[in-house]
Each structure stands twice: as structure tokens, then as C-alpha cells.
Tab-separated table of C-alpha atoms in Angstrom:
chain	number	residue	atom	x	y	z
A	19	MET	CA	49.752	19.103	32.818
A	20	ARG	CA	48.304	19.785	36.260
A	21	LYS	CA	46.364	16.537	36.267
A	22	LYS	CA	49.462	14.629	35.231
A	23	ILE	CA	51.387	16.065	38.197
A	24	ILE	CA	48.528	15.081	40.504
A	25	ARG	CA	48.644	11.503	39.201
A	26	VAL	CA	52.416	11.325	39.806
A	27	VAL	CA	52.027	12.642	43.364
A	28	ILE	CA	49.250	10.115	44.076
A	29	SER	CA	51.380	7.229	42.792
A	30	ILE	CA	54.341	8.284	44.967
A	31	LEU	CA	52.255	8.727	48.091
A	32	GLY	CA	50.431	5.476	47.372
A	33	SER	CA	53.691	3.523	47.057
A	34	ILE	CA	55.040	5.031	50.300
A	35	THR	CA	51.785	4.248	52.088
A	36	LEU	CA	51.699	0.628	50.951
A	37	VAL	CA	55.300	0.039	51.976
A	38	GLY	CA	54.736	1.763	55.334
A	39	LEU	CA	51.626	-0.270	56.131
A	40	THR	CA	53.396	-3.482	55.151
A	41	ALA	CA	56.377	-2.632	57.396
A	42	LEU	CA	54.101	-1.871	60.357
A	43	GLY	CA	52.182	-5.113	59.903
A	44	LEU	CA	55.313	-7.225	59.585
A	45	HIS	CA	56.925	-5.503	62.592
A	46	ALA	CA	53.896	-6.493	64.682
A	47	LEU	CA	54.285	-10.129	63.540
A	48	PHE	CA	58.086	-10.137	63.626
A	49	SER	CA	58.316	-12.740	66.357
A	50	LEU	CA	56.225	-15.209	64.285
A	51	LEU	CA	58.081	-14.872	60.959
A	52	ASN	CA	61.585	-15.618	59.709
A	53	VAL	CA	63.622	-13.355	57.430
A	54	GLN	CA	62.773	-15.244	54.239
A	55	ASN	CA	59.012	-14.918	54.856
A	56	ILE	CA	59.368	-11.231	55.576
A	57	ALA	CA	61.278	-10.747	52.303
A	58	LEU	CA	58.515	-12.484	50.357
A	59	LEU	CA	55.798	-10.431	52.070
A	60	PHE	CA	57.633	-7.209	51.239
A	61	LEU	CA	57.075	-8.052	47.558
A	62	LEU	CA	53.331	-7.424	48.040
A	63	PRO	CA	53.518	-3.577	48.096
A	64	VAL	CA	55.920	-3.780	45.141
A	65	MET	CA	53.446	-5.789	43.062
A	66	LEU	CA	50.453	-3.666	44.116
A	67	SER	CA	52.231	-0.412	43.272
A	68	ALA	CA	53.321	-1.722	39.849
A	69	ALA	CA	49.827	-3.008	39.125
A	70	LEU	CA	48.050	0.170	40.252
A	71	TRP	CA	50.381	2.962	39.107
A	72	GLY	CA	52.912	1.429	36.741
A	73	MET	CA	56.543	0.353	36.616
A	74	VAL	CA	58.027	3.549	38.114
A	75	SER	CA	55.820	3.236	41.172
A	76	GLY	CA	56.764	-0.442	41.451
A	77	LEU	CA	60.468	0.420	41.364
A	78	LEU	CA	59.935	3.091	44.023
A	79	ALA	CA	58.068	0.620	46.197
A	80	GLY	CA	60.852	-1.948	45.668
A	81	PHE	CA	63.510	0.519	46.769
A	82	LEU	CA	61.497	1.583	49.835
A	83	SER	CA	60.784	-2.067	50.716
A	84	PHE	CA	64.505	-2.791	50.434
A	85	ILE	CA	65.279	0.066	52.887
A	86	ALA	CA	62.503	-0.951	55.310
A	87	PHE	CA	63.514	-4.617	55.180
A	88	ASN	CA	67.140	-3.746	55.940
A	89	TYR	CA	66.300	-1.152	58.610
A	90	PHE	CA	63.725	-3.079	60.625
A	91	PHE	CA	64.385	-6.755	60.032
A	92	ILE	CA	68.148	-7.227	59.339
A	93	LYS	CA	70.607	-7.159	62.253
A	94	PRO	CA	71.719	-4.771	63.624
A	95	TYR	CA	68.095	-3.509	63.807
A	96	ASN	CA	67.139	0.140	63.206
A	97	THR	CA	70.251	0.759	61.135
A	98	LEU	CA	71.203	0.297	57.503
A	99	LEU	CA	74.351	-1.623	58.410
A	100	VAL	CA	74.715	-5.312	57.495
A	101	HIS	CA	77.252	-7.536	59.338
A	102	GLN	CA	76.529	-11.006	57.950
A	103	SER	CA	77.301	-11.971	54.389
A	104	GLN	CA	74.130	-14.095	54.230
A	105	ASP	CA	72.020	-11.033	54.981
A	106	ILE	CA	73.770	-9.103	52.226
A	107	ILE	CA	72.936	-11.852	49.755
A	108	THR	CA	69.305	-11.867	50.961
A	109	LEU	CA	69.015	-8.096	50.515
A	110	ALA	CA	70.630	-8.235	47.075
A	111	ILE	CA	68.285	-10.984	45.928
A	112	PHE	CA	65.304	-9.088	47.326
A	113	LEU	CA	66.301	-5.926	45.468
A	114	VAL	CA	66.784	-7.780	42.178
A	115	VAL	CA	63.473	-9.633	42.523
A	116	SER	CA	61.696	-6.349	43.389
A	117	ILE	CA	63.071	-4.679	40.280
A	118	VAL	CA	62.165	-7.628	38.028
A	119	VAL	CA	58.649	-7.924	39.490
A	120	SER	CA	58.092	-4.170	39.097
A	121	GLN	CA	59.169	-4.226	35.460
A	122	LEU	CA	57.098	-7.286	34.590
A	123	LEU	CA	53.951	-6.030	36.290
A	124	GLY	CA	54.481	-2.501	34.942
A	125	ARG	CA	54.784	-3.791	31.394
A	126	ALA	CA	51.781	-6.050	31.840
A	127	ARG	CA	49.744	-3.105	33.125
A	128	LYS	CA	50.886	-0.933	30.225
A	129	SER	CA	50.014	-3.671	27.721
A	130	ALA	CA	46.572	-4.089	29.281
A	131	LEU	CA	45.936	-0.344	29.163
A	132	THR	CA	47.168	-0.209	25.557
A	133	ALA	CA	44.904	-3.090	24.562
A	134	LYS	CA	41.958	-1.447	26.291
A	135	THR	CA	42.704	1.842	24.547
A	136	ARG	CA	42.969	0.110	21.165
A	137	GLU	CA	39.669	-1.663	21.765
A	138	TRP	CA	38.013	1.629	22.675
A	139	GLU	CA	39.456	3.326	19.595
A	140	ALA	CA	38.416	0.473	17.302
A	141	THR	CA	34.883	0.439	18.717
A	142	ARG	CA	34.459	4.184	18.363
A	143	MET	CA	35.922	4.195	14.850
A	144	TYR	CA	33.631	1.355	13.794
A	145	GLU	CA	30.596	3.232	15.109
A	146	LEU	CA	31.633	6.396	13.256
A	147	ILE	CA	32.440	4.644	9.974
A	148	SER	CA	29.166	2.683	10.089
A	149	ALA	CA	27.208	5.883	10.631
A	150	LEU	CA	29.081	7.761	7.888
A	151	ALA	CA	28.540	4.937	5.407
A	152	GLY	CA	24.842	5.749	5.283
A	153	ALA	CA	25.299	9.529	5.069
A	154	LYS	CA	24.122	10.992	1.753
A	155	THR	CA	24.616	14.712	2.436
A	156	GLN	CA	27.217	16.981	4.005
A	157	LEU	CA	24.694	17.973	6.679
A	158	ALA	CA	24.294	14.334	7.708
A	159	VAL	CA	28.092	13.951	7.965
A	160	VAL	CA	28.612	17.001	10.190
A	161	LYS	CA	25.735	16.007	12.478
A	162	ILE	CA	27.101	12.484	12.864
A	163	LEU	CA	30.607	13.799	13.582
A	164	ALA	CA	29.376	16.236	16.240
A	165	GLU	CA	27.310	13.540	17.968
A	166	LYS	CA	30.112	10.949	17.945
A	167	MET	CA	32.617	13.439	19.350
A	168	VAL	CA	30.345	14.294	22.287
A	169	ASP	CA	29.629	10.619	23.008
A	170	SER	CA	33.235	9.455	22.650
A	171	PHE	CA	35.052	12.222	24.508
A	172	HIS	CA	32.324	13.235	26.993
A	173	LEU	CA	32.208	16.800	25.726
A	174	GLU	CA	29.673	19.432	26.670
A	175	THR	CA	29.047	20.584	23.081
A	176	ALA	CA	30.623	19.996	19.678
A	177	ARG	CA	30.043	22.151	16.598
A	178	VAL	CA	31.206	21.272	13.075
A	179	ILE	CA	31.324	23.897	10.314
A	180	VAL	CA	32.104	22.751	6.756
A	181	ILE	CA	32.567	25.250	3.934
A	182	ASP	CA	31.998	24.255	0.307
A	183	PRO	CA	35.072	25.476	-1.617
A	184	ARG	CA	33.021	26.174	-4.752
A	185	THR	CA	29.990	28.012	-3.405
A	186	ARG	CA	31.555	29.142	-0.087
A	187	ARG	CA	28.334	28.088	1.626
A	188	SER	CA	28.696	26.670	5.106
A	189	THR	CA	27.050	23.558	6.528
A	190	VAL	CA	26.750	23.498	10.321
A	191	GLY	CA	26.161	20.478	12.557
A	192	GLN	CA	25.937	20.700	16.338
A	193	PHE	CA	25.344	18.254	19.166
A	194	PRO	CA	23.423	18.615	21.344
A	195	GLU	CA	21.275	20.935	19.264
A	196	GLY	CA	20.263	24.275	20.677
A	197	GLU	CA	22.218	27.252	21.910
A	198	ILE	CA	25.981	26.995	22.199
A	199	PRO	CA	27.658	27.640	25.588
A	200	ASN	CA	28.037	31.308	26.472
A	201	ARG	CA	31.834	31.285	26.241
A	202	ALA	CA	34.592	30.742	23.746
A	203	PRO	CA	35.259	27.109	22.768
A	204	GLU	CA	38.095	25.409	24.654
A	205	LYS	CA	39.441	23.861	21.455
A	206	ILE	CA	39.264	24.792	17.759
A	207	ILE	CA	40.581	22.344	15.158
A	208	ASN	CA	40.885	22.684	11.382
A	209	MET	CA	39.439	19.832	9.360
A	210	VAL	CA	41.462	19.296	6.189
A	211	THR	CA	41.602	16.781	3.362
A	212	TYR	CA	44.349	16.012	0.869
A	213	CYS	CA	43.093	18.839	-1.299
A	214	GLU	CA	42.229	21.732	0.987
A	215	GLU	CA	40.731	22.866	4.259
A	216	GLU	CA	37.156	21.712	4.636
A	217	GLY	CA	36.058	23.471	7.823
A	218	ILE	CA	36.578	23.871	11.564
A	219	ILE	CA	35.618	21.993	14.715
A	220	GLN	CA	34.642	23.856	17.882
A	221	ILE	CA	34.702	21.953	21.188
A	222	TRP	CA	33.328	22.976	24.576
A	223	SER	CA	34.397	20.825	27.541
A	224	THR	CA	34.174	21.767	31.232
A	225	LYS	CA	35.588	18.513	32.642
A	226	ARG	CA	39.118	18.013	31.379
A	227	GLU	CA	41.502	18.360	28.480
A	228	LEU	CA	41.729	15.565	25.948
A	229	ILE	CA	44.539	13.101	26.605
A	230	LYS	CA	46.994	11.956	23.937
A	231	GLU	CA	44.964	8.885	22.884
A	232	GLU	CA	41.772	10.927	22.630
A	233	ASN	CA	43.480	13.542	20.469
A	234	GLN	CA	44.738	10.775	18.187
A	235	LEU	CA	41.248	9.311	17.883
A	236	LEU	CA	39.795	12.778	17.264
A	237	GLY	CA	42.265	13.206	14.409
A	238	MET	CA	41.092	9.926	12.879
A	239	PHE	CA	37.469	11.060	13.308
A	240	LEU	CA	38.206	14.198	11.317
A	241	GLU	CA	40.039	12.278	8.576
A	242	GLN	CA	37.155	9.858	8.124
A	243	SER	CA	34.572	12.659	8.118
A	244	ALA	CA	36.559	14.715	5.625
A	245	SER	CA	36.843	11.650	3.382
A	246	ALA	CA	33.075	11.111	3.649
A	247	ILE	CA	32.477	14.741	2.606
A	248	GLU	CA	34.813	14.303	-0.370
A	249	ARG	CA	32.991	11.101	-1.311
A	250	ILE	CA	29.626	12.878	-1.213
A	251	ARG	CA	30.921	15.750	-3.332
A	252	LEU	CA	32.404	13.354	-5.879
A	253	SER	CA	29.111	11.456	-5.967
A	254	GLU	CA	27.190	14.697	-6.507
A	255	ASN	CA	29.568	15.689	-9.307
A	256	MET	CA	29.157	12.251	-10.909
A	257	ASN	CA	25.375	12.557	-10.718
A	258	LYS	CA	25.504	16.004	-12.292
A	259	LEU	CA	27.785	14.666	-15.010
A	260	GLN	CA	25.407	11.781	-15.694
A	261	VAL	CA	22.466	14.194	-15.862
A	262	LEU	CA	24.380	16.396	-18.293
A	263	GLU	CA	25.334	13.389	-20.424
A	264	GLU	CA	21.761	12.130	-20.427
A	265	SER	CA	20.484	15.598	-21.255
A	266	ASP	CA	22.949	15.846	-24.120
A	267	HIS	CA	21.923	12.400	-25.334
A	268	LEU	CA	18.235	13.319	-25.162
A	269	LYS	CA	18.911	16.585	-26.983
A	270	THR	CA	20.773	14.736	-29.714
A	271	SER	CA	18.024	12.118	-29.978
A	272	LEU	CA	15.376	14.815	-30.094
A	273	LEU	CA	17.172	16.762	-32.827
A	274	ASN	CA	17.734	13.618	-34.878
A	275	SER	CA	14.129	12.468	-34.492
A	276	VAL	CA	12.572	15.850	-35.124
A	277	SER	CA	14.764	16.611	-38.131
A	278	HIS	CA	13.916	13.201	-39.584
A	279	GLU	CA	10.197	13.648	-38.887
A	280	LEU	CA	10.083	17.180	-40.239
A	281	ARG	CA	11.893	16.394	-43.463
A	282	SER	CA	9.369	13.861	-44.808
A	283	PRO	CA	6.125	15.859	-44.445
A	284	LEU	CA	7.802	19.103	-45.511
A	285	ALA	CA	9.159	17.415	-48.621
A	286	ALA	CA	5.710	16.008	-49.455
A	287	ILE	CA	4.008	19.372	-48.854
A	288	LYS	CA	6.559	21.234	-50.976
A	289	ALA	CA	6.289	18.711	-53.816
A	290	SER	CA	2.490	18.904	-53.798
A	291	ILE	CA	2.417	22.696	-53.729
A	292	SER	CA	5.057	22.898	-56.463
A	293	SER	CA	3.015	20.573	-58.616
A	294	LEU	CA	-0.174	22.574	-58.096
A	295	ARG	CA	1.571	25.847	-58.930
A	296	SER	CA	3.214	24.445	-62.031
A	297	GLY	CA	1.739	26.047	-65.155
A	298	THR	CA	2.927	23.277	-67.467
A	299	VAL	CA	0.493	20.671	-66.183
A	300	LYS	CA	-3.266	21.024	-66.044
A	301	TRP	CA	-4.421	18.842	-63.196
A	302	GLU	CA	-7.703	17.027	-63.289
A	303	LEU	CA	-10.031	17.456	-60.361
A	304	ALA	CA	-9.278	14.017	-58.852
A	305	ALA	CA	-5.497	14.472	-59.072
A	306	ARG	CA	-5.790	17.992	-57.657
A	307	ASN	CA	-7.827	16.671	-54.729
A	308	ASP	CA	-5.212	13.955	-54.106
A	309	LEU	CA	-2.453	16.554	-53.884
A	310	LEU	CA	-4.548	18.699	-51.537
A	311	ALA	CA	-5.271	15.635	-49.400
A	312	THR	CA	-1.544	14.924	-49.230
A	313	ILE	CA	-0.898	18.469	-48.057
A	314	GLU	CA	-3.630	18.133	-45.443
A	315	GLU	CA	-2.339	14.785	-44.143
A	316	GLU	CA	1.273	15.923	-43.939
A	317	THR	CA	0.209	19.139	-42.226
A	318	ASP	CA	-1.653	17.046	-39.671
A	319	ARG	CA	1.524	15.039	-39.132
A	320	LEU	CA	3.495	18.217	-38.515
A	321	ASN	CA	0.808	19.486	-36.160
A	322	GLN	CA	0.889	16.191	-34.237
A	323	LEU	CA	4.697	16.338	-34.006
A	324	VAL	CA	4.668	19.881	-32.608
A	325	GLY	CA	1.846	18.916	-30.245
A	326	ASN	CA	3.847	15.962	-28.940
A	327	LEU	CA	6.856	18.167	-28.279
A	328	LEU	CA	4.726	20.730	-26.436
A	329	ASP	CA	2.970	18.029	-24.408
A	330	MET	CA	6.275	16.444	-23.393
A	331	SER	CA	7.600	19.851	-22.335
A	332	ARG	CA	4.515	20.420	-20.154
A	333	ILE	CA	4.788	16.944	-18.613
A	334	GLU	CA	8.473	17.313	-17.730
A	335	SER	CA	7.995	20.787	-16.254
A	336	GLY	CA	5.069	19.578	-14.123
A	337	SER	CA	2.701	22.141	-15.645
A	338	LEU	CA	0.340	19.565	-17.142
A	339	LYS	CA	-2.910	20.023	-15.186
A	340	PRO	CA	-5.884	18.054	-16.546
A	341	ASN	CA	-9.137	19.995	-16.876
A	342	LEU	CA	-11.333	17.333	-15.299
A	343	ARG	CA	-14.918	16.917	-16.469
A	344	LEU	CA	-17.249	13.930	-16.707
A	345	ASN	CA	-16.644	12.462	-20.158
A	346	SER	CA	-17.637	9.330	-22.055
A	347	LEU	CA	-14.651	7.190	-23.083
A	348	ALA	CA	-16.683	5.739	-25.951
A	349	GLU	CA	-17.392	9.237	-27.323
A	350	ILE	CA	-13.701	10.242	-27.063
A	351	ALA	CA	-12.456	7.039	-28.729
A	352	ARG	CA	-14.994	7.193	-31.600
A	353	GLY	CA	-14.200	10.863	-32.207
A	354	VAL	CA	-10.470	10.120	-32.462
A	355	VAL	CA	-11.039	7.213	-34.850
A	356	GLN	CA	-13.187	9.447	-37.081
A	357	LYS	CA	-10.450	12.117	-37.216
A	358	MET	CA	-7.826	9.452	-38.020
A	359	SER	CA	-9.839	7.819	-40.800
A	360	ASN	CA	-7.136	8.478	-43.390
A	361	GLN	CA	-4.430	6.890	-41.197
A	362	THR	CA	-6.538	3.856	-40.281
A	363	GLN	CA	-7.998	3.139	-43.726
A	364	ASN	CA	-5.951	-0.097	-43.992
A	365	HIS	CA	-7.240	-1.374	-40.633
A	366	THR	CA	-10.618	-2.213	-39.161
A	367	ILE	CA	-11.361	-0.392	-35.884
A	368	GLU	CA	-13.640	-2.408	-33.590
A	369	PHE	CA	-15.241	-1.134	-30.373
A	370	ASP	CA	-16.149	-3.249	-27.358
A	371	ILE	CA	-17.470	-0.627	-24.939
A	372	PRO	CA	-20.725	-1.234	-23.001
A	373	ASP	CA	-23.478	1.359	-23.427
A	374	ASP	CA	-23.805	1.629	-19.638
A	375	LEU	CA	-20.086	2.333	-19.052
A	376	PRO	CA	-19.916	5.139	-16.449
A	377	SER	CA	-18.498	8.516	-17.388
A	378	VAL	CA	-15.063	9.272	-16.026
A	379	LEU	CA	-13.505	12.457	-14.656
A	380	SER	CA	-10.968	13.348	-17.341
A	381	ASP	CA	-9.584	15.969	-19.693
A	382	TYR	CA	-11.292	15.408	-23.050
A	383	VAL	CA	-8.451	16.860	-25.158
A	384	LEU	CA	-5.692	14.988	-23.297
A	385	LEU	CA	-7.484	11.634	-23.563
A	386	GLU	CA	-7.942	12.297	-27.271
A	387	GLN	CA	-4.159	12.568	-27.413
A	388	VAL	CA	-3.793	9.233	-25.574
A	389	PHE	CA	-6.142	7.378	-27.926
A	390	SER	CA	-4.553	9.057	-30.951
A	391	ASN	CA	-1.034	8.003	-29.949
A	392	LEU	CA	-2.026	4.426	-29.059
A	393	ILE	CA	-3.969	3.967	-32.301
A	394	SER	CA	-1.165	5.564	-34.321
A	395	ASN	CA	1.336	3.189	-32.706
A	396	SER	CA	-0.917	0.222	-33.494
A	397	VAL	CA	-1.206	1.301	-37.132
A	398	LYS	CA	2.602	1.556	-37.461
A	399	TYR	CA	3.375	-1.917	-36.150
A	400	ALA	CA	0.303	-4.058	-36.909
A	401	PRO	CA	0.071	-5.768	-40.331
A	402	SER	CA	-2.244	-4.178	-42.885
A	403	GLN	CA	-5.895	-5.366	-42.998
A	404	THR	CA	-5.806	-6.510	-39.336
A	405	PRO	CA	-8.292	-5.255	-36.732
A	406	ILE	CA	-7.567	-2.854	-33.897
A	407	VAL	CA	-9.916	-3.444	-30.954
A	408	ILE	CA	-10.728	-0.759	-28.373
A	409	SER	CA	-12.469	-2.055	-25.223
A	410	SER	CA	-13.334	-0.643	-21.785
A	411	ARG	CA	-14.620	-2.327	-18.609
A	412	VAL	CA	-15.197	-1.414	-14.985
A	413	GLU	CA	-12.760	-3.387	-12.845
A	414	GLY	CA	-12.820	-2.628	-9.144
A	415	GLU	CA	-12.511	1.118	-8.610
A	416	ASN	CA	-11.138	1.764	-12.093
A	417	ILE	CA	-12.201	1.843	-15.698
A	418	VAL	CA	-9.706	-0.299	-17.605
A	419	THR	CA	-9.287	0.441	-21.318
A	420	ARG	CA	-7.425	-1.787	-23.779
A	421	VAL	CA	-6.209	-0.999	-27.281
A	422	LYS	CA	-5.366	-4.322	-28.894
A	423	ASN	CA	-3.669	-4.937	-32.239
A	424	GLN	CA	-2.059	-7.865	-34.047
A	425	SER	CA	1.503	-6.558	-34.145
A	426	PRO	CA	4.395	-8.961	-33.413
A	427	ARG	CA	5.166	-9.917	-29.817
A	428	VAL	CA	7.534	-7.624	-27.933
A	429	ASP	CA	10.484	-8.913	-25.959
A	430	LYS	CA	10.012	-8.772	-22.178
A	431	ASN	CA	12.983	-6.419	-21.754
A	432	ASP	CA	11.477	-3.993	-24.284
A	433	LEU	CA	8.122	-4.029	-22.460
A	434	GLU	CA	9.790	-2.382	-19.465
A	435	HIS	CA	11.083	0.534	-21.541
A	436	ILE	CA	8.608	1.283	-24.326
A	437	PHE	CA	7.049	4.161	-22.375
A	438	GLU	CA	10.440	5.894	-22.024
A	439	LYS	CA	11.315	8.887	-24.191
A	440	PHE	CA	12.827	8.088	-27.608
A	441	TYR	CA	12.723	4.335	-26.935
A	442	ARG	CA	11.828	2.227	-29.941
A	443	VAL	CA	11.431	-1.499	-30.310
A	444	THR	CA	12.000	-1.233	-34.074
A	445	LYS	CA	14.892	0.648	-35.675
A	446	ALA	CA	14.150	4.278	-36.577
A	447	ASP	CA	14.862	3.731	-40.273
A	448	LYS	CA	12.053	1.174	-40.493
A	449	VAL	CA	9.257	2.972	-38.583
A	450	LEU	CA	8.647	6.706	-38.511
A	451	GLY	CA	8.152	8.575	-35.242
A	452	THR	CA	9.952	10.579	-32.582
A	453	GLY	CA	9.606	7.981	-29.836
A	454	LEU	CA	7.641	10.455	-27.694
A	455	GLY	CA	4.073	9.240	-28.210
A	456	LEU	CA	3.963	6.503	-25.570
A	457	SER	CA	5.885	8.528	-23.001
A	458	ILE	CA	3.322	11.318	-23.473
A	459	CYS	CA	0.525	8.801	-22.917
A	460	LYS	CA	2.203	7.727	-19.687
A	461	GLY	CA	2.483	11.316	-18.453
A	462	ILE	CA	-1.156	12.113	-19.290
A	463	ILE	CA	-2.584	8.967	-17.690
A	464	GLU	CA	-0.503	9.415	-14.526
A	465	ALA	CA	-1.640	13.054	-14.351
A	466	HIS	CA	-5.189	11.642	-14.197
A	467	GLY	CA	-4.207	9.349	-11.315
A	468	GLY	CA	-4.142	6.233	-13.469
A	469	ALA	CA	-1.572	3.759	-14.747
A	470	ILE	CA	-0.564	2.512	-18.197
A	471	TRP	CA	1.406	-0.500	-19.400
A	472	ALA	CA	1.663	-2.914	-22.331
A	473	ALA	CA	1.451	-6.690	-22.592
A	474	ASN	CA	1.752	-9.444	-25.168
A	475	SER	CA	-1.489	-11.347	-25.842
A	476	MET	CA	-2.261	-14.621	-27.574
A	477	ASP	CA	-2.749	-13.062	-31.013
A	478	GLY	CA	-1.001	-9.705	-30.782
A	479	PHE	CA	-0.142	-6.850	-28.499
A	480	THR	CA	-2.215	-4.765	-26.072
A	481	PHE	CA	-1.930	-1.329	-24.498
A	482	ILE	CA	-3.771	-1.092	-21.178
A	483	PHE	CA	-4.518	1.988	-19.102
A	484	THR	CA	-6.670	2.655	-16.056
A	485	LEU	CA	-8.581	5.715	-14.904
A	486	PRO	CA	-10.097	6.120	-11.417
A	487	LEU	CA	-13.848	5.647	-11.352
A	488	ALA	CA	-15.839	8.582	-9.903
A	489	GLN	CA	-12.758	10.056	-8.214
A	490	SER	CA	-10.860	13.307	-8.473
A	491	GLY	CA	-8.023	11.765	-10.421
A	492	ASN	CA	-5.450	12.158	-7.622
A	493	THR	CA	-5.431	8.529	-6.524
A	494	HIS	CA	-5.693	5.232	-8.286
A	495	GLN	CA	-5.640	1.542	-7.622
A	496	ASN	CA	-2.652	-0.253	-9.107
A	497	LEU	CA	-3.715	-3.295	-11.105
A	498	GLU	CA	-1.468	-6.201	-11.863
A	499	VAL	CA	0.019	-6.210	-15.338
A	500	GLU	CA	-1.742	-8.890	-17.331
A	501	GLU	CA	0.304	-10.887	-19.762
A	502	HIS	CA	-1.184	-13.696	-21.813
A	503	GLY	CA	0.436	-16.657	-23.442
């Protein structure tokens, strides 16, 4: 209010000064000018006052110019009396022109100031909205808001406090960062959305109070920031909902897969045991051994299923820590093939591993699991009586191992997903399995610092994985995925 009064006083004194200086100058040149020229020159302080201080100042200058023109330059001089009708007309025209000029210039000045204010508001709003568009957290929003307020309104310090309505935890953003001024804030504003109050804004300013336009822009700043906070919260809720839906889907898939996988071996084990315990049938030695072999095989299947579930749990929790030792890949692969002899009896297992292949830092048990899952997958999908080839080579700083079979080609879209949990290329009713084997392989190989992928080849399908050569297993060199034919 005080500054507004000062501006009004300055405009009044300025108008009086301009008119006075003009009158003095014209009085000195009175002998050289006629009345019409003097009237035109008296419009100068009117136009300057309207341009500098607005229409009211222009009208004041017009009225003062009218008085000065009549007093000093219309006969009888130094009085406000007018004897000639022509002089009355001249004064009347001058007064009308002064009023019109003041109004036109005052409106033009107001329009220019309004346009400038709108441009400033639009620029500042664009800068704020652009910055908020990239904000991903509430903390980022409050920091951006505090910084933009200080820059836009020339504040000393701005502090934004947002309170989460669910957790009641506060998020604080301040600009400039550091200690707040050692006094109470000059302005405190509530930041609200359509739903509820989001927080408060504290402003410290030692220069001046915010004018009307600045308060309007500040209100728009708060609306945009509150909307950005709502957007972030909605996004977080959507992400949580998606995670819950995915978790529920995975749980359902796991239950379906496990129940399906458990039922078959348990049924076979129960049937075999029931047959052996039956007193009505005397089993020959060969038949008895077949039933016992069935029990052993199905028990192994159950053990592998439980092992897969435990391994996946360790991988997802981040607790899978390989026990690294120097091991021979050839020894691990041959040992797995020997243990899986019953499963692979309808396939020929071929090895293409050089005798001088270097040992690799690895966890023997975990790599056994990798080979077991890859071979088991090959047995499921490759036609009977076809070979499965296991090969290893040193390529660059890695040992690259391939498990190749003659299963049908896999669509390119499926190749990108086959290492995901529960993903199957073939329908579950046609091929047994939980869909966890390949995802477990991926977790184990990556825990060793390697990479694993799959590719179609000319005469089948190949699993490829890399392990770092003579390294700790924390880093690896990414190789390009090879895809033949």
C-alpha cells in the first residue's frame, strides 16, 4: 500500500513538473510563436505523462496545461478570463484533444504493460511446466517449485513442505539450500488440490511485497505443482497395482505349474509302491526293478522341482552367491550327462570340448544345475533319436558354451522371452515343466558375471552362455547374439 501511494505521488509531481517546465519554455519563446503552435506544444507534457504514468496522469497534465495555456498565453494575460470567442473555442478544442490524447495513450500504455505481463507469466509458466514434466518424485517437484519461485519473484528464500496424506510423512524442498533466514517468513500459503491440502509454502522476501500479477502467477505455480504431485502419486499407485497384479499372476502360474508337476510323479510313485505292497501279485525281479526305477526317477523329478523353486527364490531375493573355484566345464558337463542317463536314453549326447580348455572360476553345483536344465529342455523339445551337442570354446575374454539340439525353430518374438519365468513356447498340456528352468539358468549365469541367450541354427536350436575367463566373475564381455539361417 505504501509503495502504491509513493507511485501516485510521483506521477502527480511528475505531471506538474512537466507542465511547469513546458510553460516556462514556451513563455521564454512567446514572442516567436503564435497561439496555435503554443496549444500544440502544450500537448507534449500531456502525452509524456500519459505514456509514463498512465491515463490519470495524462488527464491531470491536460487539465494543468489547459490552465497554464489560458493563464499565460490567452488575453488578458495572467488571468483565467477569456474575452474573445475564438480563444474560447481554442481552449475548448485544446481541452478535448488533451483528454482524448490522454485516454488513448493511457490505454495504449496499459495494453503494453498487460501484454508484457502476460508474456512474463507465459514464459515463467512454460519454464515451470517443462521442469515439472520430467519430475518423477515428490522431492523433485518441491525443489523445482522452490527454485522457480525464487527466480520468478526475486525472493530471498522459498521453502515448500508437502505432506503425504496416507503416511503423514513430509517432503521438504528449499531454494537456495542451506539455513533458512533467522526470522519468521513474510508469507505462508497453503497448497491445495481438488482433493485435500497438500502442504504449505513459506516465503522470505526483504525487498517488497508481491504485486497482484505476481500473486496470480504464484497461485498458478501452486496449482501446477499440486497437480504434478497428484500425478506422481497416481503413477506410484498404478505401479504398485501392476506389481500386485503381476505378483498375483505369478503366484497363480506357480500354483498351477507346481500342482500339475507334483501330481504326475506322485501318482507314479504311489502306483508303484501300491503295486509292490500288493500281496496278490508276486513280482518277478525284472518287473520289481522296473517299479523301483520308476520310483527313483519320479523322486528325482520331485527333487529337481523343489530345487528349481528354491533356486528361483534365492535368485529373486539376491541371496544367490556363487562359491567360485577353478572348475573344468568338460568335467561338469560329463558328470551331469551321466546322472541324467535315464532321461537322455533316447538321445545321443556328443561333446566338442578341447582337452586344453582352461578351467573357469565357477560354482560347480550351480553350473551342474545350468547344464541339467539346458539338457532337460533339449530332451523335451528335440525329436527322439537326435543328437544333443555340447561344445565350449575360448572367444576373447570368455569361455562360450553351446548346447545344441534339433528341436523346431523358435519364433523371434519367443526368443526374447524364453528366459522369463513361466514362459513357454509350447502349451503346458503338451510339454511338462514349471517354466522356471531357463530363468534359473539366466540368474545363475548372470551371478557368475556371464550372459545367456538362445538362437535358431541351420538344423535346430542352440542355447549359448558365456563365463568370464580367469576373472572373479563380477564382470563380463557382452557378445553379440549369433543367429544362423
